[in-house]
PDB file of C-alpha atoms in Angstrom:
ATOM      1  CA  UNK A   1      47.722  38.965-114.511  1.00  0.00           C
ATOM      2  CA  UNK A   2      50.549  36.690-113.276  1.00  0.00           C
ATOM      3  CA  UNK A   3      50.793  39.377-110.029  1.00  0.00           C
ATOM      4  CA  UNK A   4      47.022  39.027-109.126  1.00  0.00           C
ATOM      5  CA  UNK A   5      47.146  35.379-109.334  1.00  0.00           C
ATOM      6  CA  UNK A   6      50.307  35.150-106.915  1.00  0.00           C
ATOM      7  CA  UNK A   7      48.608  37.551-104.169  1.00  0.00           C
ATOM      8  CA  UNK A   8      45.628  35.189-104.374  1.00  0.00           C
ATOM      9  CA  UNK A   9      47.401  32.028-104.110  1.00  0.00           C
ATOM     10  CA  UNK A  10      49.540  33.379-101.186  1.00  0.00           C
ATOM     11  CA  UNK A  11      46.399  34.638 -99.076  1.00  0.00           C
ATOM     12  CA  UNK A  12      44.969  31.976 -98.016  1.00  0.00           C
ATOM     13  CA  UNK A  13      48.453  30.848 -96.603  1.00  0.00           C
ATOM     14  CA  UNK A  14      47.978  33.656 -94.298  1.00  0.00           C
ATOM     15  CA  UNK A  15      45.016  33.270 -93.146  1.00  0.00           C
ATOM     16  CA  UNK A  16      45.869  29.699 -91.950  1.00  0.00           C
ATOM     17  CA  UNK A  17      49.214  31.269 -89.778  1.00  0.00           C
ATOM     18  CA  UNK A  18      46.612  33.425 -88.336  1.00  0.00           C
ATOM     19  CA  UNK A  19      44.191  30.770 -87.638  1.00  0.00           C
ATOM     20  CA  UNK A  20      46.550  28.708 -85.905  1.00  0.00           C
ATOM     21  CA  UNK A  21      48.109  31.438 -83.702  1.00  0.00           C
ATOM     22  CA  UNK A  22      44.493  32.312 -82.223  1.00  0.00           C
ATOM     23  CA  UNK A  23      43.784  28.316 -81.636  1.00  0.00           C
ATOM     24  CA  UNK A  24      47.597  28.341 -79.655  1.00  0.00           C
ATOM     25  CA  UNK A  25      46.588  31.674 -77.466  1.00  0.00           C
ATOM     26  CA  UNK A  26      43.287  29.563 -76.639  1.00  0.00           C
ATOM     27  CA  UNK A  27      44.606  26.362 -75.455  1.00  0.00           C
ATOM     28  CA  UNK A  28      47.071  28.571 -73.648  1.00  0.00           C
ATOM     29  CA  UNK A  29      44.237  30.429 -71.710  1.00  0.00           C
ATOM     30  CA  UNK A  30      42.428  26.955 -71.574  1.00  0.00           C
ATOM     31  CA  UNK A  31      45.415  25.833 -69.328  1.00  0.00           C
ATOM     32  CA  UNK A  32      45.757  28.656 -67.498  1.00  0.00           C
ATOM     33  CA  UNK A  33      42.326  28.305 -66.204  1.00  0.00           C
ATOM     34  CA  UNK A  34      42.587  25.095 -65.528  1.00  0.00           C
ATOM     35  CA  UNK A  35      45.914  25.136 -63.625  1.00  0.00           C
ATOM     36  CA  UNK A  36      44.379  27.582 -61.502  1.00  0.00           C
ATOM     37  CA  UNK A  37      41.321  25.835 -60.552  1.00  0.00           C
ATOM     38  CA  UNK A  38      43.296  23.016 -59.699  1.00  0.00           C
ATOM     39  CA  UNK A  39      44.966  25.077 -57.572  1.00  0.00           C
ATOM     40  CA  UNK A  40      41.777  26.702 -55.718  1.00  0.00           C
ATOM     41  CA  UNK A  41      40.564  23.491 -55.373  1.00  0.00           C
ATOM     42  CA  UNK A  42      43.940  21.431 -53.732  1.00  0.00           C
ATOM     43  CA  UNK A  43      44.357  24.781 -51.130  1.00  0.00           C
ATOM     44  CA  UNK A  44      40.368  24.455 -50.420  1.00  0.00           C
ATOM     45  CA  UNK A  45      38.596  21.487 -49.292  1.00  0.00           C
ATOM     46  CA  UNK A  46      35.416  21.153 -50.559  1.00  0.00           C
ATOM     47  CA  UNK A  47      33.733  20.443 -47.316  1.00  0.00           C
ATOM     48  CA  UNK A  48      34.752  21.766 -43.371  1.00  0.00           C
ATOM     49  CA  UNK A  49      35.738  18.804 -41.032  1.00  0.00           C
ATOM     50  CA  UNK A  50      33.211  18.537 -37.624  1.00  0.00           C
ATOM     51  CA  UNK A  51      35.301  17.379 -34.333  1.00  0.00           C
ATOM     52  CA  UNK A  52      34.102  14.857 -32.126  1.00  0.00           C
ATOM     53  CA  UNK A  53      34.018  15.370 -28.600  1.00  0.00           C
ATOM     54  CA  UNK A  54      36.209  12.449 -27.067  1.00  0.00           C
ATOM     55  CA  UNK A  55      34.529  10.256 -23.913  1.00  0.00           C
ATOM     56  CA  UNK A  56      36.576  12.164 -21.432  1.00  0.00           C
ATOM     57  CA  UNK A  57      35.470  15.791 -22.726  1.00  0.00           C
ATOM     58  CA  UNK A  58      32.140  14.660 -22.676  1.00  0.00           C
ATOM     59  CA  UNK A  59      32.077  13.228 -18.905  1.00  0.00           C
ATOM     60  CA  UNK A  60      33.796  16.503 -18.073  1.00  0.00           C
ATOM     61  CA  UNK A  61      31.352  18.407 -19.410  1.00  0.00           C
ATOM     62  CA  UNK A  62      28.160  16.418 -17.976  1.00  0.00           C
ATOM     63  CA  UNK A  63      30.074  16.612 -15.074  1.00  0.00           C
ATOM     64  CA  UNK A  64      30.263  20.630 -14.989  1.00  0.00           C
ATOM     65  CA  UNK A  65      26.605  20.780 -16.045  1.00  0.00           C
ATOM     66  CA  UNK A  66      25.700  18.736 -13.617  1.00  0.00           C
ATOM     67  CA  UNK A  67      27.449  20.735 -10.319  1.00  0.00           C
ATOM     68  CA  UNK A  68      25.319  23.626 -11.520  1.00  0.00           C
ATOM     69  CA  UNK A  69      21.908  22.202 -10.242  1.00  0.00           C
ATOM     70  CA  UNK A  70      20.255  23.137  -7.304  1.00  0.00           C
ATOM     71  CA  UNK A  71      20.750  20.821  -4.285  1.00  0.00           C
ATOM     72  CA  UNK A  72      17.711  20.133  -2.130  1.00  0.00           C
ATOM     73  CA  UNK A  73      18.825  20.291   1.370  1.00  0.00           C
ATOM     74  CA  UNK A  74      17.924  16.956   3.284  1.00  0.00           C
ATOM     75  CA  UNK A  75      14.982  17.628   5.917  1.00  0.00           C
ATOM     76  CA  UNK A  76      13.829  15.364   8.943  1.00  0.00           C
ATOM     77  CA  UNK A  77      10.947  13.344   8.188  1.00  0.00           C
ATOM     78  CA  UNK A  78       8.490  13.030  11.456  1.00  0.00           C
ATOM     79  CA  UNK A  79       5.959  11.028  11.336  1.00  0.00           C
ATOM     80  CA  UNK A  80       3.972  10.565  14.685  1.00  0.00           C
ATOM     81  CA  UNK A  81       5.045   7.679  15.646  1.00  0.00           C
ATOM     82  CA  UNK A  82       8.591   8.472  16.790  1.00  0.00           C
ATOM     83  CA  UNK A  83       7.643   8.465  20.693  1.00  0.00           C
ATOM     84  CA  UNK A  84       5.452   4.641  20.212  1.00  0.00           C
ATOM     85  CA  UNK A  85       6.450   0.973  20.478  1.00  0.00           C
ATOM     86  CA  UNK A  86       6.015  -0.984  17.114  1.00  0.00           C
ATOM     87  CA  UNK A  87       5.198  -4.296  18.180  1.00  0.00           C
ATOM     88  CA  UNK A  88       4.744  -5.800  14.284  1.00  0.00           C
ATOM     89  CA  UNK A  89       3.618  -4.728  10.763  1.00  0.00           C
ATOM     90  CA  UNK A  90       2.283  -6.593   7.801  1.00  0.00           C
ATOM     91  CA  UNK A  91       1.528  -5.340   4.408  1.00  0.00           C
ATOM     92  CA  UNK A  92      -2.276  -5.949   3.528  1.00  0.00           C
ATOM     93  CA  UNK A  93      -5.290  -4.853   1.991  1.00  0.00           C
ATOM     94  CA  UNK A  94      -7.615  -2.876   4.176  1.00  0.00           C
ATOM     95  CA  UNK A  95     -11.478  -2.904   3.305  1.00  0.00           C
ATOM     96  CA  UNK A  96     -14.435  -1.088   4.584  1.00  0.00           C
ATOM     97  CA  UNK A  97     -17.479  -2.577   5.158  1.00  0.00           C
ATOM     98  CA  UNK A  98     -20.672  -0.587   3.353  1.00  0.00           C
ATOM     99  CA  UNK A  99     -23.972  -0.785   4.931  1.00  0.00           C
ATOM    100  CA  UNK A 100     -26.033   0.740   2.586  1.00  0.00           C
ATOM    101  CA  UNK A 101     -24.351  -1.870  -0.361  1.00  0.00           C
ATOM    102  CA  UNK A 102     -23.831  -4.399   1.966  1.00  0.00           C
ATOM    103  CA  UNK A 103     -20.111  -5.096   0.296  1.00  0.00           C
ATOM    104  CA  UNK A 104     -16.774  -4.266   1.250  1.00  0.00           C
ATOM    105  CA  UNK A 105     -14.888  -1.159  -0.311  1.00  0.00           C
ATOM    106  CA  UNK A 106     -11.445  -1.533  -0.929  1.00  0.00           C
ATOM    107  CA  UNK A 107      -9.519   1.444   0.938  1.00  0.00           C
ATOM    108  CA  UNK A 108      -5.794   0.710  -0.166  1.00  0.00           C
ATOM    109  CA  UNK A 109      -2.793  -1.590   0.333  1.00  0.00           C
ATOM    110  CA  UNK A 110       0.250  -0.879   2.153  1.00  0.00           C
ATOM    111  CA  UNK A 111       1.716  -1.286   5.521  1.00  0.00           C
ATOM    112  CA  UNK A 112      -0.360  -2.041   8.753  1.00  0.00           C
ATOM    113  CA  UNK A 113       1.320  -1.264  12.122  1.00  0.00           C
ATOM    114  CA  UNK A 114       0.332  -1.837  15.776  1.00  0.00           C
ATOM    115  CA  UNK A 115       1.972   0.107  18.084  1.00  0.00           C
ATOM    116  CA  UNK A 116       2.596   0.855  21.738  1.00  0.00           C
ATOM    117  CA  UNK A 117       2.472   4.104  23.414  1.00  0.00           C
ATOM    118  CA  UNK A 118       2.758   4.514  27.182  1.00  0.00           C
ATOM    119  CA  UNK A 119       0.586   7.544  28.650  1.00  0.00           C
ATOM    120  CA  UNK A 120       2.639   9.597  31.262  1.00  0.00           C
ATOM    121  CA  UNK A 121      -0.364  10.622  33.330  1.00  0.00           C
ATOM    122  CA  UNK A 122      -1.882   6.800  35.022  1.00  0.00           C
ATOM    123  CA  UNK A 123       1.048   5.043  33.139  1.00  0.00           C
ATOM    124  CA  UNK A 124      -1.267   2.217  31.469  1.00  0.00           C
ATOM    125  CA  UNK A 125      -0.365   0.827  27.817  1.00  0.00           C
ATOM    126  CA  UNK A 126      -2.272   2.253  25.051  1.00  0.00           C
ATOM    127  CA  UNK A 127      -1.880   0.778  21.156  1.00  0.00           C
ATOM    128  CA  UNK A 128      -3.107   1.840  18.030  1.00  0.00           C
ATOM    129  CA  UNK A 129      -3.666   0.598  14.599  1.00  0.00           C
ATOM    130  CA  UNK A 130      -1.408   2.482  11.795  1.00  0.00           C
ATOM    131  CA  UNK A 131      -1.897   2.425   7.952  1.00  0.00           C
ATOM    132  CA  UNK A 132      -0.597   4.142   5.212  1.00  0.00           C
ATOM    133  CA  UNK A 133      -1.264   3.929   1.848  1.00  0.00           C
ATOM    134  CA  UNK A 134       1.261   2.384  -0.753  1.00  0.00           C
ATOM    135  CA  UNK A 135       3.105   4.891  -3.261  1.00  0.00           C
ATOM    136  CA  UNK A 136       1.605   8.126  -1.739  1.00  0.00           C
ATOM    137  CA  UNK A 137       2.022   7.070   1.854  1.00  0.00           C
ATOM    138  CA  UNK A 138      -1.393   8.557   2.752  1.00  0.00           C
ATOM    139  CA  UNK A 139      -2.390   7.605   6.397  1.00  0.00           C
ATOM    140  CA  UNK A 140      -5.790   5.142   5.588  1.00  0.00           C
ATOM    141  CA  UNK A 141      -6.120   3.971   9.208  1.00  0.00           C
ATOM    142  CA  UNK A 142      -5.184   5.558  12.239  1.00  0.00           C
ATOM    143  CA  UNK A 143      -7.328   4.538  15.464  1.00  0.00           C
ATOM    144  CA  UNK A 144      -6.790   3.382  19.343  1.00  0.00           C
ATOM    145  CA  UNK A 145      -7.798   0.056  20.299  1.00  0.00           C
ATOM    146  CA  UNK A 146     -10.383   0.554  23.535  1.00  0.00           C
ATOM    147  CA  UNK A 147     -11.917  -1.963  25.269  1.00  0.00           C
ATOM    148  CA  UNK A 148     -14.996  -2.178  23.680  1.00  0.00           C
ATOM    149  CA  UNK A 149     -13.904  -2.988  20.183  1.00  0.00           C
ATOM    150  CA  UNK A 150     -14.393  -6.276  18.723  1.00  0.00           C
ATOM    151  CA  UNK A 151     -11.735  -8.260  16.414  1.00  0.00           C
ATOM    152  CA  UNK A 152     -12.666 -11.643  15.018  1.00  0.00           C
ATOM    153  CA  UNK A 153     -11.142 -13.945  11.962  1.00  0.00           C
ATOM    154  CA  UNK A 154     -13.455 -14.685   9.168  1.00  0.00           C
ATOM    155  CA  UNK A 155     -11.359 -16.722   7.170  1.00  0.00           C
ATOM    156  CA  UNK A 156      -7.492 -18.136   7.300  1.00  0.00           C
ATOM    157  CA  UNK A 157      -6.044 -15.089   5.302  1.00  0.00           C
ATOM    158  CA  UNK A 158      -8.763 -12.287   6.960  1.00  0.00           C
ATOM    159  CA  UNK A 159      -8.878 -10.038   9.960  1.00  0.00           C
ATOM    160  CA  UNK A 160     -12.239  -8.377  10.363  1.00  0.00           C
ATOM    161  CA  UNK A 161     -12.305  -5.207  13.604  1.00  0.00           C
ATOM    162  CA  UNK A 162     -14.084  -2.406  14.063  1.00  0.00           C
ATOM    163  CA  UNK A 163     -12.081   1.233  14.118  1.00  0.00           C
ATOM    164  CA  UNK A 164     -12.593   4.868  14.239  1.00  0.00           C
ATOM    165  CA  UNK A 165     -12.724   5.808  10.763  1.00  0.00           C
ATOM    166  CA  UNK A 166     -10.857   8.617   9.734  1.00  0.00           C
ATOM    167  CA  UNK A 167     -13.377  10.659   7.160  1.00  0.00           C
ATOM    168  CA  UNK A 168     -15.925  10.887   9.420  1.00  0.00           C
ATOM    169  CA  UNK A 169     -14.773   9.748  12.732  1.00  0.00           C
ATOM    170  CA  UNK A 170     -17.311   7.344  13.092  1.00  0.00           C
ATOM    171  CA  UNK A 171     -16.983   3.703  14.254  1.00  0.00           C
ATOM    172  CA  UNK A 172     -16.979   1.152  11.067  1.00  0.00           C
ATOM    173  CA  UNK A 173     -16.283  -2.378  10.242  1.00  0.00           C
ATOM    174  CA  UNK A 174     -12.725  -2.997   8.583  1.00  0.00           C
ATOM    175  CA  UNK A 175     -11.327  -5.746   7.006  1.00  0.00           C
ATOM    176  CA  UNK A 176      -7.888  -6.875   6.250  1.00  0.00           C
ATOM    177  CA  UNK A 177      -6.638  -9.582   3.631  1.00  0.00           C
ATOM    178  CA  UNK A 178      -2.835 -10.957   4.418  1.00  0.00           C
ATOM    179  CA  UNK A 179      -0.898 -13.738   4.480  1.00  0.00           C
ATOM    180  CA  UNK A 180      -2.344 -16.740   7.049  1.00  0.00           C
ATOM    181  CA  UNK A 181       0.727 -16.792   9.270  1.00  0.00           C
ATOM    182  CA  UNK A 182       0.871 -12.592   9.568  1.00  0.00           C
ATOM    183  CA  UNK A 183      -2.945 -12.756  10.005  1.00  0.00           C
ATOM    184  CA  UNK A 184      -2.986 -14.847  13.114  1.00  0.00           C
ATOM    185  CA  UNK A 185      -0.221 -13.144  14.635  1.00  0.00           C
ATOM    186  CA  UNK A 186      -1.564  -9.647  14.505  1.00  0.00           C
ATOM    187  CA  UNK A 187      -5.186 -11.258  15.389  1.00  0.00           C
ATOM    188  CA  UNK A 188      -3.581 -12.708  18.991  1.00  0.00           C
ATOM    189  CA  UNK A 189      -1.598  -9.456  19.765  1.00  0.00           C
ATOM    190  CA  UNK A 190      -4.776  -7.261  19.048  1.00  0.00           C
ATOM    191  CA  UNK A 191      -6.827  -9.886  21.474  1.00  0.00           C
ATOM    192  CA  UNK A 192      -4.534  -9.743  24.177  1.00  0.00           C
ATOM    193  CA  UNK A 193      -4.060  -6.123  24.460  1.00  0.00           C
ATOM    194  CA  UNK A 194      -8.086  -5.809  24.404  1.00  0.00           C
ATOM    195  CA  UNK A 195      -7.863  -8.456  27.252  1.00  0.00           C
ATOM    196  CA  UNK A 196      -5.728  -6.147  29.005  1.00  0.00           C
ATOM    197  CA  UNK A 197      -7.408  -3.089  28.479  1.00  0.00           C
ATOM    198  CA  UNK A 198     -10.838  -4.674  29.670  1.00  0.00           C
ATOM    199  CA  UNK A 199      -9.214  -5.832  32.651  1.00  0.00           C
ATOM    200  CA  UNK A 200      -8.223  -2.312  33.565  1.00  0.00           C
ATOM    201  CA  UNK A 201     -11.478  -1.541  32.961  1.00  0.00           C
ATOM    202  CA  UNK A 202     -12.999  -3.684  35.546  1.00  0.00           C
ATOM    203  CA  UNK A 203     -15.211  -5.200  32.464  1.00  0.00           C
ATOM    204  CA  UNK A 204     -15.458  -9.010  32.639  1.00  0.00           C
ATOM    205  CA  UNK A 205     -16.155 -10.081  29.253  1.00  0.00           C
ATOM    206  CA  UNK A 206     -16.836 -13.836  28.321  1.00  0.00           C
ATOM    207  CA  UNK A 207     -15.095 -15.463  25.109  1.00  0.00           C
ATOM    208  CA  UNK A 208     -18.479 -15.334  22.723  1.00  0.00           C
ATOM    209  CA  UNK A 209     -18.901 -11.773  23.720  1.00  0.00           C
ATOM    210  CA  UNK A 210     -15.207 -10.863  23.203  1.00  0.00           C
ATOM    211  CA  UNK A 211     -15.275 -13.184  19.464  1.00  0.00           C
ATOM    212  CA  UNK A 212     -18.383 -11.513  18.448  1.00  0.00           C
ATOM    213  CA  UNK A 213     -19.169  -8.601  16.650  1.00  0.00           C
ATOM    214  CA  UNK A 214     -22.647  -6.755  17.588  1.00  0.00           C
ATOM    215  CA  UNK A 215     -22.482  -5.186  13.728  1.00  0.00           C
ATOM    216  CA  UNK A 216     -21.283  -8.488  12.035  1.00  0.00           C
ATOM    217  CA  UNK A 217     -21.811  -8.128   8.348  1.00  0.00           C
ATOM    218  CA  UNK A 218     -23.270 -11.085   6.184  1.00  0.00           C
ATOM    219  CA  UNK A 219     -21.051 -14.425   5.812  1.00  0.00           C
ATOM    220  CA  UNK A 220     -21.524 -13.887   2.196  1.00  0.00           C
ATOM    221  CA  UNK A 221     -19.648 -10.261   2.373  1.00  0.00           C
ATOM    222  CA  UNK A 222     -16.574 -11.165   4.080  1.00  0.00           C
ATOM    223  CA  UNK A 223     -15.834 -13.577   0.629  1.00  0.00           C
ATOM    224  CA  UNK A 224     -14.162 -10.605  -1.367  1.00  0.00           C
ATOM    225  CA  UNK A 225     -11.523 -12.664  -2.274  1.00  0.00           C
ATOM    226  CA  UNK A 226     -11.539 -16.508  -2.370  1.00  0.00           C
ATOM    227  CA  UNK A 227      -9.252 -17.929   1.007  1.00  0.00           C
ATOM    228  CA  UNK A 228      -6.967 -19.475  -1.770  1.00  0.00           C
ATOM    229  CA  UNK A 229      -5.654 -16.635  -3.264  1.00  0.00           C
ATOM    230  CA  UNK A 230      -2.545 -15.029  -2.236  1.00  0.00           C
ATOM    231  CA  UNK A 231      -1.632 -11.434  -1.474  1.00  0.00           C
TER     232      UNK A 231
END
């Protein structure tokens, strides 16, 4: 009896040695694992690093890009009007006068020219009347001044003349809306060179006939803009 009870009483002393050598061999494994994670993670970074471009890399590579586009070559731009005098220009709005409406159509704004072009056959002066339209630079008026054709000034800012229109070549009744000062200066050029070309023509034309205009719209239709108003 006194055996049995010492084996029992000395058991559970063994059991606890046990106990306590599988909780070491854990916390050993436990920091094993650990360590080693640490490790992984110190040698790793947990994200990869992006490298900016610096300014001058950059401009070197716009630059590169850039020498590989295709270079127009530059190409002579003619435009009529190489072999003729320009006497002025002034930038206006043209109008065309509509007879079924009776009101004026606005054709475009840009640059009016007169110029001079010497013929090589009797040697006489010759001018014509040049427009082209702003932004597309589309020609809006293009017709020679001939003896017959009438120019008068409706207002302080307005040049009213009849021209060859261009769509379908048929005499019409333009209208121009400038500055005063540009105005009268491009009416008393036109009026001279008329002068000039009736005189060649052996047609002797009095000052109400050369002022007048046989197709002379309405007073009312030449107000398409008040006098007041500036280009």
């Amino acid at each position: 009896m006194c055996v049995t009870s010492q084996s029992v009483e000395q058991s559970p002393l063994k059991t606890s040695d046990s106990d306590n050598e599988d909780s070491e061999d854990d916390a050993s494994l436990d920091e094993d694992s650990s360590s080693s994670g640490s490790e992984l993670s110190s040698s790793e970074p947990p994200y990869k690093t992006v490298r900016r471009q610096t300014l001058r890399e950059s401009a070197a590579a716009y630059t590169a890009a850039s020498s590989k586009r295709c270079l127009l070559e530059q190409v002579e731009v003619f435009t009529g009007e190489e072999e003729e005098s320009r006497v002025m220009q002034i930038t206006c709005k043209l109008f065309v006068f509509e007879k079924s409406t009776g009101s004026w159509l606005e054709r475009g704004r840009g640059v009016l020219r007169l110029n001079d072009m010497a013929t090589e056959e009797s040697g006489n002066l010759q001018s014509r009347l040049v427009m082209r339209n702003q932004g597309n630079l589309k020609v809006i008026l293009n017709s020679k001044l001939w003896a017959q054709m009438n120019v008068f000034k409706p207002a302080r800012k307005k040049l009213c003349f009849t021209a060859t229109d261009l769509e379908n070549q048929v005499v019409r009744v333009f209208l121009i809306q400038a500055c005063a000062k540009e105005t009268a200066r491009l009416y008393l050029a036109i009026h001279h060179r008329l002068v000039a070309l009736r005189s060649c023509c052996g047609e002797q034309e009095t000052e109400e006939n050369l002022m007048g205009l046989e197709t002379e719209p309405q007073a009312s239709a030449l107000h398409c803009d008040s006098e007041d108003d500036e280009r």
